[in-house]
Coordinates of C-alpha atoms in Angstrom, one line a residue:
M140 CA 121.6 99.1 160.8
I141 CA 122.0 102.3 159.0
I142 CA 125.2 103.0 161.0
E143 CA 126.9 100.5 158.7
L144 CA 126.4 102.9 155.8
F145 CA 128.3 105.7 157.5
C146 CA 131.9 106.4 156.9
K147 CA 134.4 106.3 159.7
E148 CA 134.1 110.1 160.4
Q149 CA 130.3 109.8 160.6
L150 CA 130.5 106.9 162.9
I151 CA 132.6 108.9 165.3
L152 CA 130.0 111.7 165.2
V153 CA 127.2 109.2 165.9
Y154 CA 129.0 107.6 168.8
F155 CA 129.8 111.1 170.2
I156 CA 126.1 112.0 170.0
Q157 CA 125.2 108.8 171.7
S158 CA 127.5 109.5 174.6
I159 CA 126.0 113.0 175.0
L160 CA 122.5 111.7 174.9
H161 CA 123.4 109.2 177.6
K162 CA 124.7 111.9 179.9
I163 CA 121.7 114.2 179.3
I164 CA 119.2 111.5 180.0
K165 CA 121.0 110.5 183.2
M166 CA 121.3 114.1 184.3
A167 CA 117.6 114.9 183.6
Y168 CA 116.6 111.8 185.6
S169 CA 118.8 112.7 188.5
L170 CA 117.6 116.3 188.6
L171 CA 114.0 115.3 188.6
R172 CA 114.6 112.7 191.3
I173 CA 115.9 115.3 193.7
R174 CA 113.4 117.9 192.4
K175 CA 116.1 120.4 191.5
V176 CA 114.4 121.4 188.2
S177 CA 110.8 122.1 187.4
P178 CA 109.4 119.1 185.5
F179 CA 107.4 121.4 183.2
R180 CA 110.5 123.4 182.3
I181 CA 112.3 120.3 181.2
S182 CA 109.4 118.6 179.4
R183 CA 110.1 120.6 176.1
V184 CA 113.8 119.7 176.3
L185 CA 112.9 116.0 176.6
Q186 CA 110.5 116.3 173.6
D187 CA 113.4 117.5 171.5
L188 CA 115.7 114.9 173.1
V189 CA 113.4 112.0 172.2
W190 CA 113.2 113.0 168.6
L191 CA 116.9 113.5 168.5
C192 CA 117.2 109.9 169.7
C193 CA 115.0 108.8 166.9
V194 CA 117.2 110.6 164.4
V195 CA 120.4 109.0 165.8
F196 CA 119.0 105.5 166.1
L197 CA 116.6 105.7 163.2
Y198 CA 113.5 104.4 165.1
D199 CA 115.4 101.3 166.1
K200 CA 113.9 101.0 169.6
A201 CA 116.1 98.0 170.5
S202 CA 119.2 100.1 169.8
L203 CA 117.7 103.1 171.6
W204 CA 118.0 101.3 175.0
R205 CA 121.5 99.9 174.2
F206 CA 123.7 102.3 176.1
H207 CA 123.4 100.6 179.4
L208 CA 121.1 103.0 181.3
E209 CA 120.1 102.0 184.8
P210 CA 116.7 100.2 184.6
E211 CA 114.8 103.0 186.3
C212 CA 116.4 105.6 184.1
A213 CA 115.6 103.7 180.9
Q214 CA 112.0 103.3 182.1
F215 CA 111.8 107.0 182.7
L216 CA 112.7 107.7 179.1
R217 CA 110.6 104.9 177.7
L218 CA 107.5 106.3 179.4
G219 CA 108.1 109.6 177.8
V220 CA 108.5 108.1 174.4
F221 CA 105.4 105.9 174.6
T222 CA 102.9 108.4 176.2
R223 CA 104.0 111.7 174.6
N224 CA 102.8 113.3 177.8
Y225 CA 106.0 114.5 179.3
G226 CA 104.7 117.4 181.3
K227 CA 102.0 115.5 183.1
I228 CA 104.2 112.5 183.9
L229 CA 107.2 114.4 185.0
G230 CA 105.0 116.7 187.1
S231 CA 103.5 113.8 189.0
S232 CA 104.7 112.8 192.4
N233 CA 102.9 109.6 192.2
Y234 CA 105.0 107.9 189.6
D235 CA 107.5 105.4 190.9
F236 CA 110.7 105.7 188.9
T237 CA 112.4 102.9 190.7
G238 CA 110.4 100.0 189.2
S239 CA 110.3 98.5 185.8
E240 CA 106.5 98.9 185.6
P241 CA 104.3 101.9 186.1
S242 CA 103.0 102.3 189.6
S243 CA 99.3 101.5 190.2
S244 CA 99.1 104.8 192.1
F245 CA 99.9 106.9 189.1
D246 CA 96.7 108.6 187.9
F247 CA 96.4 107.5 184.3
T248 CA 92.9 108.9 184.2
D249 CA 94.1 112.5 184.4
L250 CA 93.3 113.7 180.9
T251 CA 93.3 117.4 181.8
C252 CA 96.2 118.3 179.4
P253 CA 95.6 116.3 176.1
H254 CA 97.6 118.9 174.1
T255 CA 100.7 117.4 175.7
W256 CA 100.1 114.1 174.0
Y257 CA 101.3 115.5 170.6
P258 CA 104.9 116.8 171.0
I259 CA 105.5 117.3 167.3
A260 CA 102.6 119.7 167.0
R261 CA 103.7 121.5 170.2
R262 CA 107.1 122.1 168.7
K263 CA 105.4 124.3 166.1
K264 CA 103.6 127.6 166.4
R265 CA 100.7 126.9 164.1
K266 CA 98.6 129.5 162.3
V267 CA 95.0 128.2 162.7
I268 CA 92.4 129.7 160.3
L269 CA 88.8 129.1 161.1
H270 CA 86.5 129.3 158.0
V271 CA 83.0 129.5 159.4
G272 CA 79.6 130.1 157.8
P273 CA 76.4 128.3 156.8
T274 CA 76.0 125.5 154.2
N275 CA 76.7 126.7 150.7
S276 CA 78.9 129.6 151.8
G277 CA 82.2 128.6 150.1
K278 CA 84.2 128.1 153.3
T279 CA 85.6 124.6 152.3
Y280 CA 86.2 125.8 148.7
N281 CA 88.4 128.7 150.0
A282 CA 90.3 126.4 152.3
L283 CA 90.9 123.9 149.5
K284 CA 92.4 126.7 147.4
Q285 CA 94.9 127.3 150.1
L286 CA 95.7 123.6 150.2
E287 CA 96.3 123.6 146.4
R288 CA 98.7 126.5 146.7
S289 CA 100.6 125.0 149.7
S290 CA 104.4 125.2 149.3
S291 CA 106.5 122.4 148.1
G292 CA 109.3 120.6 149.9
M293 CA 108.4 117.1 150.7
C294 CA 111.0 114.4 151.2
P295 CA 110.7 111.4 148.8
R296 CA 108.4 108.7 150.4
R297 CA 108.9 105.7 148.2
G298 CA 111.9 103.5 148.3
S299 CA 113.4 101.3 151.0
M300 CA 111.9 101.2 154.5
L301 CA 115.2 102.1 156.0
L302 CA 115.6 105.1 153.8
N303 CA 112.1 106.3 154.6
H304 CA 112.7 106.0 158.3
F305 CA 115.9 108.1 157.8
L306 CA 114.1 110.7 155.8
N307 CA 111.1 110.9 158.2
C308 CA 113.6 111.6 161.0
L309 CA 115.3 114.3 159.1
R310 CA 112.0 116.0 158.2
F311 CA 111.6 117.1 161.8
F312 CA 115.0 118.8 162.0
F313 CA 115.6 120.2 158.5
F314 CA 112.1 121.6 157.9
C315 CA 111.1 119.3 155.0
Y316 CA 107.4 119.1 154.9
L317 CA 104.6 117.2 153.4
K318 CA 102.6 119.7 151.3
G319 CA 99.2 119.2 152.7
V320 CA 96.5 117.0 154.0
Y321 CA 92.7 117.1 154.0
C322 CA 90.8 115.5 156.8
G323 CA 87.1 114.9 156.4
P324 CA 84.4 113.1 158.5
L325 CA 83.3 110.8 155.7
R326 CA 84.9 108.7 153.0
L327 CA 82.6 110.5 150.5
L328 CA 84.3 113.8 151.3
A329 CA 87.8 112.3 151.1
W330 CA 87.0 110.8 147.7
E331 CA 85.6 114.1 146.5
V332 CA 88.7 116.1 147.6
A333 CA 91.2 113.6 146.2
K334 CA 89.3 113.6 142.9
R335 CA 89.2 117.4 142.8
L336 CA 92.9 117.8 143.6
N337 CA 94.0 115.2 141.1
K338 CA 91.8 116.8 138.4
A339 CA 93.5 120.2 139.2
N340 CA 96.9 118.6 138.5
V341 CA 97.7 118.4 142.2
P342 CA 98.6 114.7 142.8
C343 CA 96.8 113.5 145.9
D344 CA 96.8 110.2 147.7
L345 CA 93.5 108.8 149.1
I346 CA 93.7 107.1 152.5
T347 CA 90.7 106.0 154.4
G348 CA 90.2 103.1 156.8
Q349 CA 89.2 100.8 154.0
E350 CA 91.4 102.0 151.1
K351 CA 94.8 103.3 150.2
E352 CA 95.2 104.7 146.7
L353 CA 98.7 106.2 146.2
V354 CA 99.3 108.5 143.2
E355 CA 102.7 108.8 141.7
G356 CA 104.4 112.0 142.8
A357 CA 101.7 112.9 145.3
N358 CA 102.6 115.4 148.0
H359 CA 99.0 115.8 149.3
K360 CA 96.7 113.4 151.1
A361 CA 92.9 113.2 151.4
V362 CA 92.0 111.2 154.5
T363 CA 89.2 110.4 156.8
V364 CA 89.8 112.1 160.1
E365 CA 90.5 108.8 161.9
M366 CA 93.5 108.3 159.6
A367 CA 95.0 111.7 160.2
D368 CA 98.8 111.3 160.7
V369 CA 100.0 113.2 163.8
T370 CA 103.6 112.1 163.4
S371 CA 104.2 114.0 160.1
V372 CA 104.8 117.7 159.5
Y373 CA 102.7 119.5 156.9
D374 CA 102.8 122.9 155.3
C375 CA 99.0 123.1 155.1
A376 CA 96.2 121.0 156.6
I377 CA 92.4 121.1 156.6
I378 CA 89.9 119.7 159.0
D379 CA 86.4 119.8 157.4
E380 CA 83.0 119.9 159.1
I381 CA 84.7 120.2 162.5
Q382 CA 81.4 121.1 164.2
A383 CA 80.0 117.7 163.2
S384 CA 82.1 115.8 165.7
L385 CA 83.1 118.4 168.3
M386 CA 79.7 117.9 169.9
V387 CA 78.4 116.0 172.9
G388 CA 76.0 114.3 170.6
C389 CA 78.7 112.7 168.6
K390 CA 79.2 109.2 169.9
Q391 CA 82.5 107.9 168.5
R392 CA 83.9 110.4 166.1
G393 CA 84.4 113.4 168.4
F394 CA 87.8 112.3 169.9
S395 CA 89.2 111.7 166.3
F396 CA 88.5 115.3 165.5
T397 CA 90.0 116.5 168.8
R398 CA 93.1 114.4 168.1
A399 CA 93.4 116.0 164.7
L400 CA 92.8 119.5 166.1
L401 CA 95.5 119.1 168.7
G402 CA 97.9 116.8 167.0
I403 CA 98.3 117.8 163.3
A404 CA 101.6 119.5 162.9
A405 CA 101.1 122.1 160.2
N406 CA 102.3 125.6 159.4
E407 CA 98.7 126.4 158.5
L408 CA 95.7 124.5 159.9
H409 CA 92.4 125.4 158.3
L410 CA 89.2 124.5 160.2
C411 CA 85.9 124.6 158.3
G412 CA 82.5 124.5 160.0
D413 CA 79.7 126.3 161.8
P414 CA 80.3 129.6 163.7
A415 CA 79.1 127.7 166.9
V416 CA 82.5 126.1 167.2
V417 CA 84.6 129.3 167.3
P418 CA 84.6 130.0 171.1
L419 CA 85.5 126.4 171.9
V420 CA 88.3 126.1 169.4
E421 CA 89.7 129.5 170.5
D422 CA 89.6 128.3 174.1
I423 CA 91.3 125.0 173.4
L424 CA 94.0 126.6 171.3
K425 CA 94.9 129.1 174.0
V426 CA 97.0 126.5 175.8
T427 CA 98.8 125.4 172.6
G428 CA 100.1 128.9 171.8
D429 CA 98.8 128.8 168.2
D430 CA 97.7 131.9 166.4
V431 CA 94.0 131.9 165.6
E432 CA 92.3 133.8 162.8
V433 CA 88.5 133.7 162.1
L434 CA 87.1 134.2 158.6
T435 CA 83.3 134.5 158.3
Y436 CA 81.4 133.6 155.2
E437 CA 77.8 134.4 154.1
R438 CA 75.6 132.1 152.1
L439 CA 76.3 132.4 148.3
S440 CA 72.7 131.8 147.2
P441 CA 69.4 132.7 148.9
L442 CA 67.4 130.2 151.0
V443 CA 63.7 130.9 151.3
P444 CA 61.6 129.2 154.0
L445 CA 58.1 128.7 152.5
K446 CA 55.0 129.7 154.5
V447 CA 52.9 126.8 153.3
P448 CA 53.5 123.0 153.5
V449 CA 53.5 120.5 150.7
R450 CA 50.0 119.1 151.1
S451 CA 50.1 116.1 148.8
V452 CA 52.2 114.0 146.5
S453 CA 50.9 115.9 143.6
D454 CA 52.8 119.0 144.8
I455 CA 56.1 117.2 144.5
K456 CA 58.2 118.5 141.7
T457 CA 61.5 118.0 139.9
G458 CA 64.5 118.8 142.1
D459 CA 62.7 118.2 145.4
C460 CA 64.2 116.3 148.3
L461 CA 61.9 114.7 150.9
V462 CA 63.7 114.2 154.2
T463 CA 62.7 111.6 156.6
F464 CA 64.5 109.7 159.4
S465 CA 63.7 106.0 159.2
R466 CA 64.5 103.4 156.6
K467 CA 60.9 102.3 156.6
D468 CA 59.6 105.8 155.9
I469 CA 62.1 106.3 153.1
Y470 CA 60.8 103.4 151.1
R471 CA 57.2 104.2 152.0
H472 CA 57.5 107.7 150.6
K473 CA 59.5 106.5 147.6
N474 CA 56.7 104.0 146.7
T475 CA 54.0 106.6 147.2
I476 CA 55.7 109.2 144.9
E477 CA 56.5 106.7 142.2
K478 CA 52.9 105.2 142.2
A479 CA 51.6 108.7 141.3
G480 CA 53.4 108.2 138.0
K481 CA 55.1 111.6 137.7
H482 CA 58.5 111.0 139.2
L483 CA 61.1 108.4 140.0
C484 CA 63.1 108.6 143.2
S485 CA 66.7 108.2 144.2
V486 CA 67.3 107.4 147.8
V487 CA 70.1 108.2 150.2
Y488 CA 70.5 107.0 153.9
G489 CA 73.3 106.2 156.3
S490 CA 73.4 102.4 156.0
L491 CA 73.7 102.4 152.3
P492 CA 77.3 101.7 151.2
P493 CA 79.2 105.0 150.4
E494 CA 79.6 103.9 146.8
T495 CA 75.8 103.4 146.4
R496 CA 75.1 106.8 148.0
T497 CA 77.4 108.4 145.5
A498 CA 75.8 106.6 142.6
Q499 CA 72.3 107.6 143.8
A500 CA 73.4 111.3 144.1
T501 CA 74.9 111.2 140.6
R502 CA 71.8 109.8 139.2
F503 CA 69.6 112.4 140.9
N504 CA 71.9 115.3 139.7
D505 CA 71.8 114.1 136.1
A506 CA 69.2 116.4 134.5
T507 CA 68.7 113.9 131.6
N508 CA 67.8 111.1 134.1
D509 CA 64.2 110.2 135.0
F510 CA 65.1 109.9 138.7
D511 CA 64.4 113.6 139.4
V512 CA 63.3 113.4 143.1
L513 CA 65.4 112.4 146.1
V514 CA 64.1 110.7 149.3
A515 CA 66.7 110.8 151.9
S516 CA 67.7 110.8 155.6
D517 CA 70.0 113.4 157.2
A518 CA 72.8 111.5 155.6
I519 CA 72.6 114.1 152.8
G520 CA 73.9 116.7 155.3
M521 CA 77.5 116.0 154.5
G522 CA 79.6 114.4 151.8
L523 CA 77.4 114.8 148.7
N524 CA 77.0 117.6 146.2
L525 CA 73.3 117.7 145.4
N526 CA 71.4 119.9 143.0
I527 CA 68.3 120.3 145.2
S528 CA 65.6 122.9 144.5
R529 CA 63.5 122.4 147.6
I530 CA 64.0 120.5 150.9
I531 CA 60.7 119.1 152.4
F532 CA 60.8 117.8 155.9
S533 CA 58.4 114.9 156.4
T534 CA 58.9 115.4 160.2
L535 CA 61.1 117.4 162.5
E536 CA 61.5 114.5 164.9
K537 CA 64.0 111.7 164.8
F538 CA 65.0 108.7 166.9
D539 CA 68.7 109.2 167.9
G540 CA 69.2 105.6 169.2
T541 CA 68.1 106.5 172.7
E542 CA 64.9 108.6 172.3
T543 CA 62.7 110.3 169.8
R544 CA 63.4 114.1 169.9
D545 CA 63.0 117.3 168.0
L546 CA 65.7 118.1 165.5
T547 CA 68.2 120.6 166.8
V548 CA 68.7 124.1 165.3
S549 CA 72.0 122.9 163.9
E550 CA 70.5 119.8 162.3
I551 CA 67.7 121.8 160.7
K552 CA 70.0 124.4 159.3
Q553 CA 72.5 121.9 158.0
I554 CA 69.9 119.9 156.1
A555 CA 67.8 122.9 154.9
G556 CA 71.0 124.7 153.7
I557 CA 71.6 122.0 151.0
A558 CA 68.8 123.5 148.8
G559 CA 69.9 126.0 146.2
R560 CA 73.5 125.0 145.7
F561 CA 75.6 127.8 144.3
R562 CA 75.9 127.8 140.5
S563 CA 73.5 124.8 140.2
Q564 CA 70.4 124.7 138.0
F565 CA 68.5 125.8 141.1
P566 CA 70.0 129.2 142.1
V567 CA 67.4 129.8 144.9
G568 CA 66.8 127.2 147.6
E569 CA 63.5 126.6 149.3
V570 CA 62.6 124.7 152.4
T571 CA 59.2 123.6 153.9
C572 CA 57.5 120.7 155.6
L573 CA 54.8 118.1 154.9
H574 CA 52.8 119.2 158.0
K575 CA 51.6 122.7 158.8
E576 CA 52.3 122.2 162.5
D577 CA 56.0 121.8 161.9
L578 CA 56.4 125.2 160.1
P579 CA 56.9 127.3 163.3
L580 CA 59.8 125.2 164.5
L581 CA 61.3 125.2 161.0
H582 CA 61.1 129.0 160.7
S583 CA 62.3 129.8 164.2
S584 CA 65.3 127.4 163.8
L585 CA 66.4 129.0 160.5
K586 CA 66.3 132.5 162.1
S587 CA 68.3 131.3 165.2
P588 CA 72.0 131.0 165.6
S589 CA 73.3 127.6 166.2
P590 CA 73.9 126.9 170.0
I591 CA 77.5 127.4 171.0
I592 CA 79.4 124.1 171.2
E593 CA 80.8 124.0 174.7
R594 CA 83.0 120.8 174.8
A595 CA 84.9 118.6 172.5
G596 CA 85.0 114.8 172.6
L597 CA 88.1 113.2 174.1
F598 CA 89.3 109.6 174.7
P599 CA 92.6 108.3 176.1
T600 CA 95.2 107.1 173.6
Y601 CA 96.2 103.5 173.3
D602 CA 99.5 104.3 175.0
L603 CA 97.7 105.4 178.1
L604 CA 95.4 102.4 178.1
S605 CA 98.4 100.1 177.6
R606 CA 100.3 101.7 180.6
Y607 CA 97.1 101.4 182.7
S608 CA 96.9 97.7 181.7
Q609 CA 100.4 97.1 182.8
A610 CA 99.6 98.6 186.2
H611 CA 96.4 96.5 186.4
P612 CA 97.3 93.3 184.5
K613 CA 94.2 91.4 185.7
L614 CA 91.7 93.8 184.1
G615 CA 90.3 93.2 180.6
L616 CA 89.8 95.9 178.1
Y617 CA 86.1 96.4 179.0
K618 CA 87.0 97.1 182.6
I619 CA 89.8 99.5 181.6
L620 CA 87.5 101.4 179.3
E621 CA 84.8 101.5 182.0
H622 CA 87.3 102.8 184.5
F623 CA 88.4 105.6 182.2
V624 CA 84.8 106.6 181.3
E625 CA 83.8 106.7 185.0
N626 CA 86.9 108.3 186.5
A627 CA 88.5 110.4 183.8
K628 CA 89.6 113.9 185.0
L629 CA 88.9 116.5 182.4
S630 CA 89.2 120.2 181.9
S631 CA 86.0 122.1 181.2
N632 CA 86.6 122.0 177.4
Y633 CA 86.2 118.3 177.1
F634 CA 83.9 115.4 177.6
I635 CA 84.6 111.7 177.3
S636 CA 83.1 110.4 174.1
N637 CA 80.3 108.0 174.3
V638 CA 82.0 104.6 173.7
E639 CA 79.0 102.4 174.5
D640 CA 79.4 100.4 171.2
M641 CA 83.2 100.1 171.8
M642 CA 82.5 98.6 175.2
K643 CA 80.1 96.1 173.7
A644 CA 82.8 95.0 171.3
A645 CA 85.3 94.9 174.2
A646 CA 83.1 92.6 176.2
L647 CA 83.2 90.2 173.2
V648 CA 86.9 90.2 172.6
D649 CA 87.8 90.0 176.3
E650 CA 86.7 86.4 176.3
L651 CA 89.4 85.6 173.7
P652 CA 93.1 84.9 174.3
L653 CA 94.3 88.1 172.6
K654 CA 96.9 90.7 173.5
L655 CA 95.6 94.1 174.5
Q656 CA 96.8 95.6 171.3
D657 CA 94.8 93.1 169.2
K658 CA 91.7 93.7 171.4
Y659 CA 92.0 97.4 171.0
L660 CA 92.3 97.0 167.2
F661 CA 89.1 95.0 167.0
V662 CA 87.3 97.4 169.3
V663 CA 88.1 100.5 167.3
S664 CA 87.2 98.8 164.0
P665 CA 84.2 100.2 162.0
V666 CA 81.8 97.5 163.2
D667 CA 78.1 98.1 163.6
I668 CA 77.9 96.0 166.7
N669 CA 74.1 96.5 167.0
D670 CA 73.5 95.0 163.6
E671 CA 72.9 91.2 164.0
I672 CA 74.8 90.1 160.9
S673 CA 77.6 92.6 161.2
G674 CA 78.0 91.9 164.9
R675 CA 78.2 88.1 164.2
G676 CA 80.8 88.7 161.5
F677 CA 82.9 90.8 163.9
A678 CA 82.7 88.0 166.6
Q679 CA 83.7 85.3 164.1
F680 CA 86.6 87.4 162.8
A681 CA 87.9 87.9 166.3
Q682 CA 87.4 84.3 167.3
N683 CA 89.1 82.8 164.2
Y684 CA 92.0 85.3 164.6
S685 CA 92.5 84.3 168.2
K686 CA 92.7 80.6 167.3
T687 CA 94.8 80.5 164.1
R688 CA 95.9 84.1 163.5
V689 CA 94.7 83.6 159.9
V690 CA 91.1 84.5 158.9
K691 CA 89.9 83.2 155.5
L692 CA 86.9 84.9 154.2
R693 CA 85.4 81.6 153.0
E694 CA 85.4 80.3 156.6
I695 CA 83.0 83.1 157.5
L696 CA 80.8 83.4 154.5
S697 CA 79.3 80.4 152.7
D698 CA 79.3 79.8 148.9
D699 CA 76.0 80.6 147.3
T700 CA 74.3 82.9 144.8
V701 CA 72.6 86.1 146.0
K702 CA 69.6 87.2 144.1
V703 CA 68.7 90.8 143.6
P704 CA 66.7 91.7 146.8
R705 CA 63.0 92.0 146.3
T706 CA 62.0 93.7 149.5
P707 CA 63.5 96.3 151.9
T708 CA 64.1 93.5 154.4
E709 CA 66.2 91.5 151.9
L710 CA 68.0 94.7 151.0
K711 CA 68.9 95.4 154.7
E712 CA 70.4 91.9 154.9
L713 CA 72.6 92.6 151.8
E714 CA 73.7 96.0 153.4
S715 CA 74.7 94.1 156.5
I716 CA 76.8 91.6 154.4
H717 CA 78.4 94.6 152.8
K718 CA 79.3 95.9 156.3
V719 CA 81.0 92.5 157.1
L720 CA 83.0 92.7 153.9
D721 CA 83.9 96.3 154.7
L722 CA 85.1 95.3 158.1
Y723 CA 87.3 92.5 156.6
V724 CA 88.9 95.0 154.3
W725 CA 89.6 97.3 157.2
L726 CA 91.2 94.6 159.2
S727 CA 93.2 93.3 156.2
L728 CA 94.9 96.7 155.9
R729 CA 96.2 96.5 159.5
L730 CA 96.7 92.7 159.8
E731 CA 97.6 91.9 156.2
D732 CA 99.0 88.4 156.9
S733 CA 96.1 87.4 159.1
F734 CA 93.4 88.6 156.7
P735 CA 94.8 87.6 153.3
D736 CA 91.6 87.8 151.2
R737 CA 91.4 91.5 150.8
E738 CA 91.0 91.5 147.1
V739 CA 88.2 88.9 147.3
A740 CA 86.4 90.9 149.9
A741 CA 86.7 94.1 147.8
S742 CA 85.4 92.3 144.8
Q743 CA 82.4 91.0 146.7
K744 CA 81.8 94.5 148.1
S745 CA 81.5 95.7 144.5
I746 CA 79.0 92.9 143.7
C747 CA 76.9 93.9 146.7
N748 CA 76.9 97.5 145.4
V749 CA 75.7 96.3 142.0
L750 CA 72.9 94.2 143.7
I751 CA 71.8 97.2 145.8
E752 CA 71.8 99.5 142.8
Q753 CA 69.7 96.9 141.0
F754 CA 67.1 97.0 143.7
L755 CA 67.0 100.7 144.0
E756 CA 66.5 101.1 140.2
A757 CA 63.7 98.5 140.4
N758 CA 65.2 96.8 137.4
R759 CA 64.4 93.1 137.2
L760 CA 66.0 92.4 133.9
I761 CA 69.0 90.8 135.7
S762 CA 67.6 88.4 138.2
H763 CA 70.8 87.2 139.9
I764 CA 74.5 87.7 139.9
P765 CA 77.1 85.1 141.0
F766 CA 78.2 85.9 144.5
S767 CA 80.3 83.6 146.6
S768 CA 79.1 84.8 150.0
K769 CA 75.4 84.9 150.8
K770 CA 75.1 85.0 154.5
L771 CA 77.0 84.3 157.7
R772 CA 76.8 80.7 158.8
S773 CA 74.5 80.8 161.8
R774 CA 76.1 77.8 163.4
R775 CA 79.3 79.8 163.8
K776 CA 77.9 81.8 166.7
F777 CA 80.4 83.5 169.0

C-alpha cells in the first residue's frame, strides 16, 4: 500500500480524510433513503466524492470498502463507481438499496442520459470546435495544427505501476493534462497521424486494437476511436471523420464515436467531418453544457463533374481511379485494363490488410512507378492520401450486406471528392461514370447537400450489461444483448447500433463455460464472423481459452508452406488467414498470458502481407515463402 510511504503526519491526514468520506457517504445514503435531497443535485457531489476516494485509496478497491460501511450503503457507492451513471440511478425509485444485488425491477435499459456515463468529462466545460467541409478542404489539417500546438503539462507515465496510479489520481485534481489525442475511424488514419506528429518533432504514441507503439517522451497519442481513453484528461483532442460513424447505416462503429464524443475529457475537443453532422452534435452537446463553435471550410481545389462517360478501356489514363463495389469486379476490371497493355493497376478494397492497402496506395502515388491506375472499392474514401486525377464510377449501386441500393449523396460526394488532391500533381479533380445512364444521379448528388444526420449510434456499457446480468443470472450474453436491443429506452438523438454480428458471436461463446467479462471481450473483438475461416478461428480461440486458459497459435494453425496465391479465390483464403492472425494479436494485447504467441502471429501477418503483395504485383519470380500456418484445421470445428 502507498500509505506505507507516507510519514506520520501524512498518515494522520489520510485517516482524517477517510473518516470524513465515511460520514459523507453515510449521510448521502441516509438523505436519499428518506428523499430529503434531490438525487440529481447530489449526483455531481458524488462524482467528485468517488474520484476523491480514488485519490485517497489509490484505486485499491479492496481498501475502498474497508471502513465498515453497512452492506446496503457500500452497495450504493459501488453502484455509482461501476456504472458512472449517478443521476439516473439515484433518481430511480425502482432500485432496492437494501440488498447486496441490483433489483431486477431496476430499468437498466433506460439509456436516455448517456452523457452521465462519463463523469470525468462532465466535470469539465469543454470547448468543442466543429471543423466541417467537403473532402480536400483542409479541415483535419487545421485541427492537427491545434493538436501540435496543444499546451504541455503531462505527468510522467513510465515507472512503477503504483506511482502511475498515484499520478493518474492527482491529474484530476491538480490539473495536469495529457497534451493531446487523435481518434480516427481506421488504423490507417492513426498510423498517418502518428507518423506526421513524430516527423514534426511532436513525439506521439500509436495505439490501436492490434498494436501499441510507445515513443519515448511522447505526450500525444494517435488511436483508433475504439481505443479512446475516457478516463484521462487532455488539453486537446480530435475525433476525425465523425460523420462516418454517427449514422444509422453504421453497424458497429457508431457507438464508439458516440462514446468518444461524450466521454473524452479535453479542454478543446475538435470534431472533423461533414456539415451534415452539425445539428445533431449541437443538440447532443446541449445537455453536456459544452461550448460549441462551428468552422466551415471550402474545397481547396476544384472538382469538375464531366458530362460524358468513359466509354472504353482505351479512355483510361494515368491517374485514374475506377471505383467498383465487389471484389470480383475489382479483379475483372484490373485484368481488362492490364490486358490492353497501356497501364498496370494497383488495387484497394476493404478486406485487404491495412498494410497492403497502404503499400498499394504508395505504389500508385509514385510517379516513377508503372502502376499508374487504381481500381478500388469505397475503401479509398478514408485513410489514404491518393494522387488521383479522375474518379470513374463503374456503377452507382452497391450491395450493403442486406440489399443492393443506390449510393447515397454522402457516399458519392465522399468518393468523388478524393480526386484532385490539394498540392498534388493533379490540381483539378474530375469525376464521371462508365455508363451514361448514371451521370444524372452523379451530377445531382454533387450539387445536393448531404442529408442531415439525425441520430447517433449508442450501446450500453459493459458495466450496465454486467449489472443486468447480476439481476438476471440465468441469461446468457446473447439474451442480454437481445433484451437491450429490443427494449432500450432512448432519447430522440440516439439509436441502438446494429449489433447483429456481435449477437452471432455471443451465440457461440454462450455455449462455453466463460465468465461474462470474457464473453464480452470475445464478442467485441474484431472478428469477421461471416467469413468462414475467420469465424472458425474465433470459435477455436474461444473454445481453447475456455478449456485451458492458454491458446497456442500452433494448436489452431497447422504447419505447412503457403504458396503465392494464383487466383482471387486463393487470395481470399489468405486474407481470411490474415484476419485470424489479426484477431489473435488483438486478444493477446488484452489476455497476454492466455495468448502468448503474439510475436509469432505478428510475424506471420507480415508474411501474409508479403504473399498478398506478391499476388497483386503478378510477380512469379518467388514461388513460395516458408509459412508455418496454412489453414485452420477443419477437424477442429466449434
